[in-house]
Amino acid sequence: MIGHDKQTGLFTFCDCSAESPMGRRSVCYDRAVLDARKEHKPQGSAVELAAEMGIDLLTEEQYRGLQKLGEFDAKTSSWVKTPPDVRSLGGALFCDRRYGRVFMYHNGAQSHYAARGFRSLHSL
């Protein structure tokens, strides 16, 4: 749990493992690029897996907020919610922590790496 909204009573939960969760790595960004891949398809997509779990990908702002609570993704990286204008051009955003700083990058949404997964946020 990373937060509690006293007005709504909602508790906010986020993945706080040191590295991007193992079972959510080596995925591309979304279903559109998963379906478009002809070879070397990953097991799934970050957006689709998150939806199946009933959770949301972190935004860049939420990711940076998480990094204020500790040091995460020093060896991995995490897809973050990508704005439609970036996604419509084939890109997707991801973040990590290197050299004591938080970085946001872009990549083709179809890319998948063994060390790239996603983190989630959920309020109850």
mmCIF file of C-alpha atoms in Angstrom:
data_model
loop_
_atom_site.group_PDB
_atom_site.id
_atom_site.type_symbol
_atom_site.label_atom_id
_atom_site.label_comp_id
_atom_site.label_asym_id
_atom_site.label_seq_id
_atom_site.Cartn_x
_atom_site.Cartn_y
_atom_site.Cartn_z
ATOM 1 C CA MET A 1 0.000 0.000 0.000
ATOM 2 C CA ILE A 2 1.416 3.342 -1.002
ATOM 3 C CA GLY A 3 -1.409 5.687 -0.148
ATOM 4 C CA HIS A 4 -4.790 6.342 1.457
ATOM 5 C CA ASP A 5 -7.272 8.989 0.329
ATOM 6 C CA LYS A 6 -9.057 10.142 3.478
ATOM 7 C CA GLN A 7 -11.876 11.771 1.494
ATOM 8 C CA THR A 8 -12.809 8.687 -0.528
ATOM 9 C CA GLY A 9 -11.462 6.077 1.868
ATOM 10 C CA LEU A 10 -9.624 4.378 -0.998
ATOM 11 C CA PHE A 11 -6.321 2.621 -0.412
ATOM 12 C CA THR A 12 -3.794 2.683 -3.267
ATOM 13 C CA PHE A 13 -1.637 -0.352 -3.931
ATOM 14 C CA CYS A 14 1.370 -0.543 -6.235
ATOM 15 C CA ASP A 15 4.013 -3.109 -7.133
ATOM 16 C CA CYS A 16 6.933 -2.322 -4.862
ATOM 17 C CA SER A 17 9.252 -5.195 -5.728
ATOM 18 C CA ALA A 18 12.836 -4.069 -6.290
ATOM 19 C CA GLU A 19 12.684 -5.114 -9.949
ATOM 20 C CA SER A 20 9.797 -5.340 -12.395
ATOM 21 C CA PRO A 21 7.774 -8.437 -11.359
ATOM 22 C CA MET A 22 9.128 -11.657 -12.922
ATOM 23 C CA GLY A 23 5.813 -12.983 -14.213
ATOM 24 C CA ARG A 24 5.194 -9.763 -16.119
ATOM 25 C CA ARG A 25 8.442 -9.421 -18.047
ATOM 26 C CA SER A 26 9.292 -9.996 -21.700
ATOM 27 C CA VAL A 27 5.989 -8.595 -22.929
ATOM 28 C CA CYS A 28 5.310 -6.085 -25.693
ATOM 29 C CA TYR A 29 3.180 -3.015 -25.020
ATOM 30 C CA ASP A 30 -0.326 -3.890 -26.297
ATOM 31 C CA ARG A 31 -2.463 -6.382 -28.235
ATOM 32 C CA ALA A 32 -2.197 -4.496 -31.541
ATOM 33 C CA VAL A 33 1.546 -5.054 -31.761
ATOM 34 C CA LEU A 34 1.322 -8.579 -30.362
ATOM 35 C CA ASP A 35 -1.067 -9.520 -33.184
ATOM 36 C CA ALA A 36 1.115 -7.754 -35.769
ATOM 37 C CA ARG A 37 4.282 -9.685 -34.875
ATOM 38 C CA LYS A 38 4.956 -12.518 -37.286
ATOM 39 C CA GLU A 39 7.921 -14.088 -35.475
ATOM 40 C CA HIS A 40 9.356 -14.231 -31.970
ATOM 41 C CA LYS A 41 6.068 -13.301 -30.327
ATOM 42 C CA PRO A 42 6.246 -12.571 -26.614
ATOM 43 C CA GLN A 43 3.912 -14.344 -24.197
ATOM 44 C CA GLY A 44 1.598 -11.355 -24.023
ATOM 45 C CA SER A 45 1.238 -7.617 -23.789
ATOM 46 C CA ALA A 46 1.511 -5.329 -20.781
ATOM 47 C CA VAL A 47 -1.796 -3.541 -21.406
ATOM 48 C CA GLU A 48 -3.720 -6.776 -21.917
ATOM 49 C CA LEU A 49 -2.202 -8.581 -18.918
ATOM 50 C CA ALA A 50 -2.939 -5.594 -16.681
ATOM 51 C CA ALA A 51 -6.560 -5.501 -17.892
ATOM 52 C CA GLU A 52 -6.948 -9.246 -17.225
ATOM 53 C CA MET A 53 -5.737 -8.642 -13.655
ATOM 54 C CA GLY A 54 -8.071 -5.664 -13.206
ATOM 55 C CA ILE A 55 -5.177 -3.248 -12.692
ATOM 56 C CA ASP A 56 -3.726 -0.252 -14.536
ATOM 57 C CA LEU A 57 -0.251 0.452 -15.854
ATOM 58 C CA LEU A 58 1.451 3.291 -14.040
ATOM 59 C CA THR A 59 1.618 6.661 -15.749
ATOM 60 C CA GLU A 60 4.998 8.372 -15.960
ATOM 61 C CA GLU A 61 3.950 10.650 -13.093
ATOM 62 C CA GLN A 62 2.893 7.693 -10.929
ATOM 63 C CA TYR A 63 6.132 5.885 -11.751
ATOM 64 C CA ARG A 64 8.179 8.891 -10.661
ATOM 65 C CA GLY A 65 6.067 9.060 -7.478
ATOM 66 C CA LEU A 66 6.813 5.398 -6.762
ATOM 67 C CA GLN A 67 10.531 6.098 -7.148
ATOM 68 C CA LYS A 68 10.285 8.649 -4.329
ATOM 69 C CA LEU A 69 9.379 5.759 -2.001
ATOM 70 C CA GLY A 70 12.470 3.708 -2.809
ATOM 71 C CA GLU A 71 14.775 2.574 -5.579
ATOM 72 C CA PHE A 72 13.012 0.373 -8.121
ATOM 73 C CA ASP A 73 14.005 -1.018 -11.537
ATOM 74 C CA ALA A 74 17.770 -0.642 -11.140
ATOM 75 C CA LYS A 75 18.240 -3.743 -13.334
ATOM 76 C CA THR A 76 14.878 -3.900 -15.116
ATOM 77 C CA SER A 77 12.523 -1.442 -16.791
ATOM 78 C CA SER A 78 8.748 -1.043 -16.835
ATOM 79 C CA TRP A 79 6.287 -0.081 -19.552
ATOM 80 C CA VAL A 80 4.179 2.925 -18.522
ATOM 81 C CA LYS A 81 0.849 4.148 -19.837
ATOM 82 C CA THR A 82 1.574 5.737 -23.202
ATOM 83 C CA PRO A 83 -0.317 8.782 -24.510
ATOM 84 C CA PRO A 84 -2.444 8.103 -27.628
ATOM 85 C CA ASP A 85 -0.421 10.513 -29.791
ATOM 86 C CA VAL A 86 2.788 8.559 -29.119
ATOM 87 C CA ARG A 87 1.053 5.205 -29.473
ATOM 88 C CA SER A 88 -0.548 6.202 -32.810
ATOM 89 C CA LEU A 89 2.955 6.666 -34.220
ATOM 90 C CA GLY A 90 3.982 3.146 -33.164
ATOM 91 C CA GLY A 91 5.826 4.104 -30.003
ATOM 92 C CA ALA A 92 5.450 3.251 -26.346
ATOM 93 C CA LEU A 93 7.063 4.607 -23.180
ATOM 94 C CA PHE A 94 8.985 2.857 -20.429
ATOM 95 C CA CYS A 95 10.915 3.939 -17.349
ATOM 96 C CA ASP A 96 13.723 2.728 -15.129
ATOM 97 C CA ARG A 97 16.252 3.947 -12.582
ATOM 98 C CA ARG A 98 19.920 4.180 -13.507
ATOM 99 C CA TYR A 99 22.800 6.215 -12.085
ATOM 100 C CA GLY A 100 20.619 7.399 -9.204
ATOM 101 C CA ARG A 101 18.078 8.985 -11.575
ATOM 102 C CA VAL A 102 14.698 8.042 -13.030
ATOM 103 C CA PHE A 103 14.586 7.945 -16.818
ATOM 104 C CA MET A 104 11.718 7.772 -19.286
ATOM 105 C CA TYR A 105 12.426 6.418 -22.753
ATOM 106 C CA HIS A 106 10.585 5.466 -25.917
ATOM 107 C CA ASN A 107 10.717 2.277 -27.918
ATOM 108 C CA GLY A 108 8.694 0.635 -30.628
ATOM 109 C CA ALA A 109 5.620 -0.825 -28.916
ATOM 110 C CA GLN A 110 6.380 -4.221 -30.475
ATOM 111 C CA SER A 111 9.693 -4.546 -28.650
ATOM 112 C CA HIS A 112 10.062 -6.906 -25.735
ATOM 113 C CA TYR A 113 13.051 -7.602 -23.553
ATOM 114 C CA ALA A 114 13.650 -10.156 -20.833
ATOM 115 C CA ALA A 115 14.204 -7.356 -18.313
ATOM 116 C CA ARG A 116 11.218 -5.175 -19.301
ATOM 117 C CA GLY A 117 7.875 -5.694 -17.625
ATOM 118 C CA PHE A 118 5.271 -3.458 -16.098
ATOM 119 C CA ARG A 119 4.143 -2.207 -12.724
ATOM 120 C CA SER A 120 0.585 -1.607 -11.705
ATOM 121 C CA LEU A 121 -1.559 0.606 -9.582
ATOM 122 C CA HIS A 122 -4.899 -0.280 -8.063
ATOM 123 C CA SER A 123 -7.183 1.557 -5.647
ATOM 124 C CA LEU A 124 -9.740 -0.163 -3.420
#
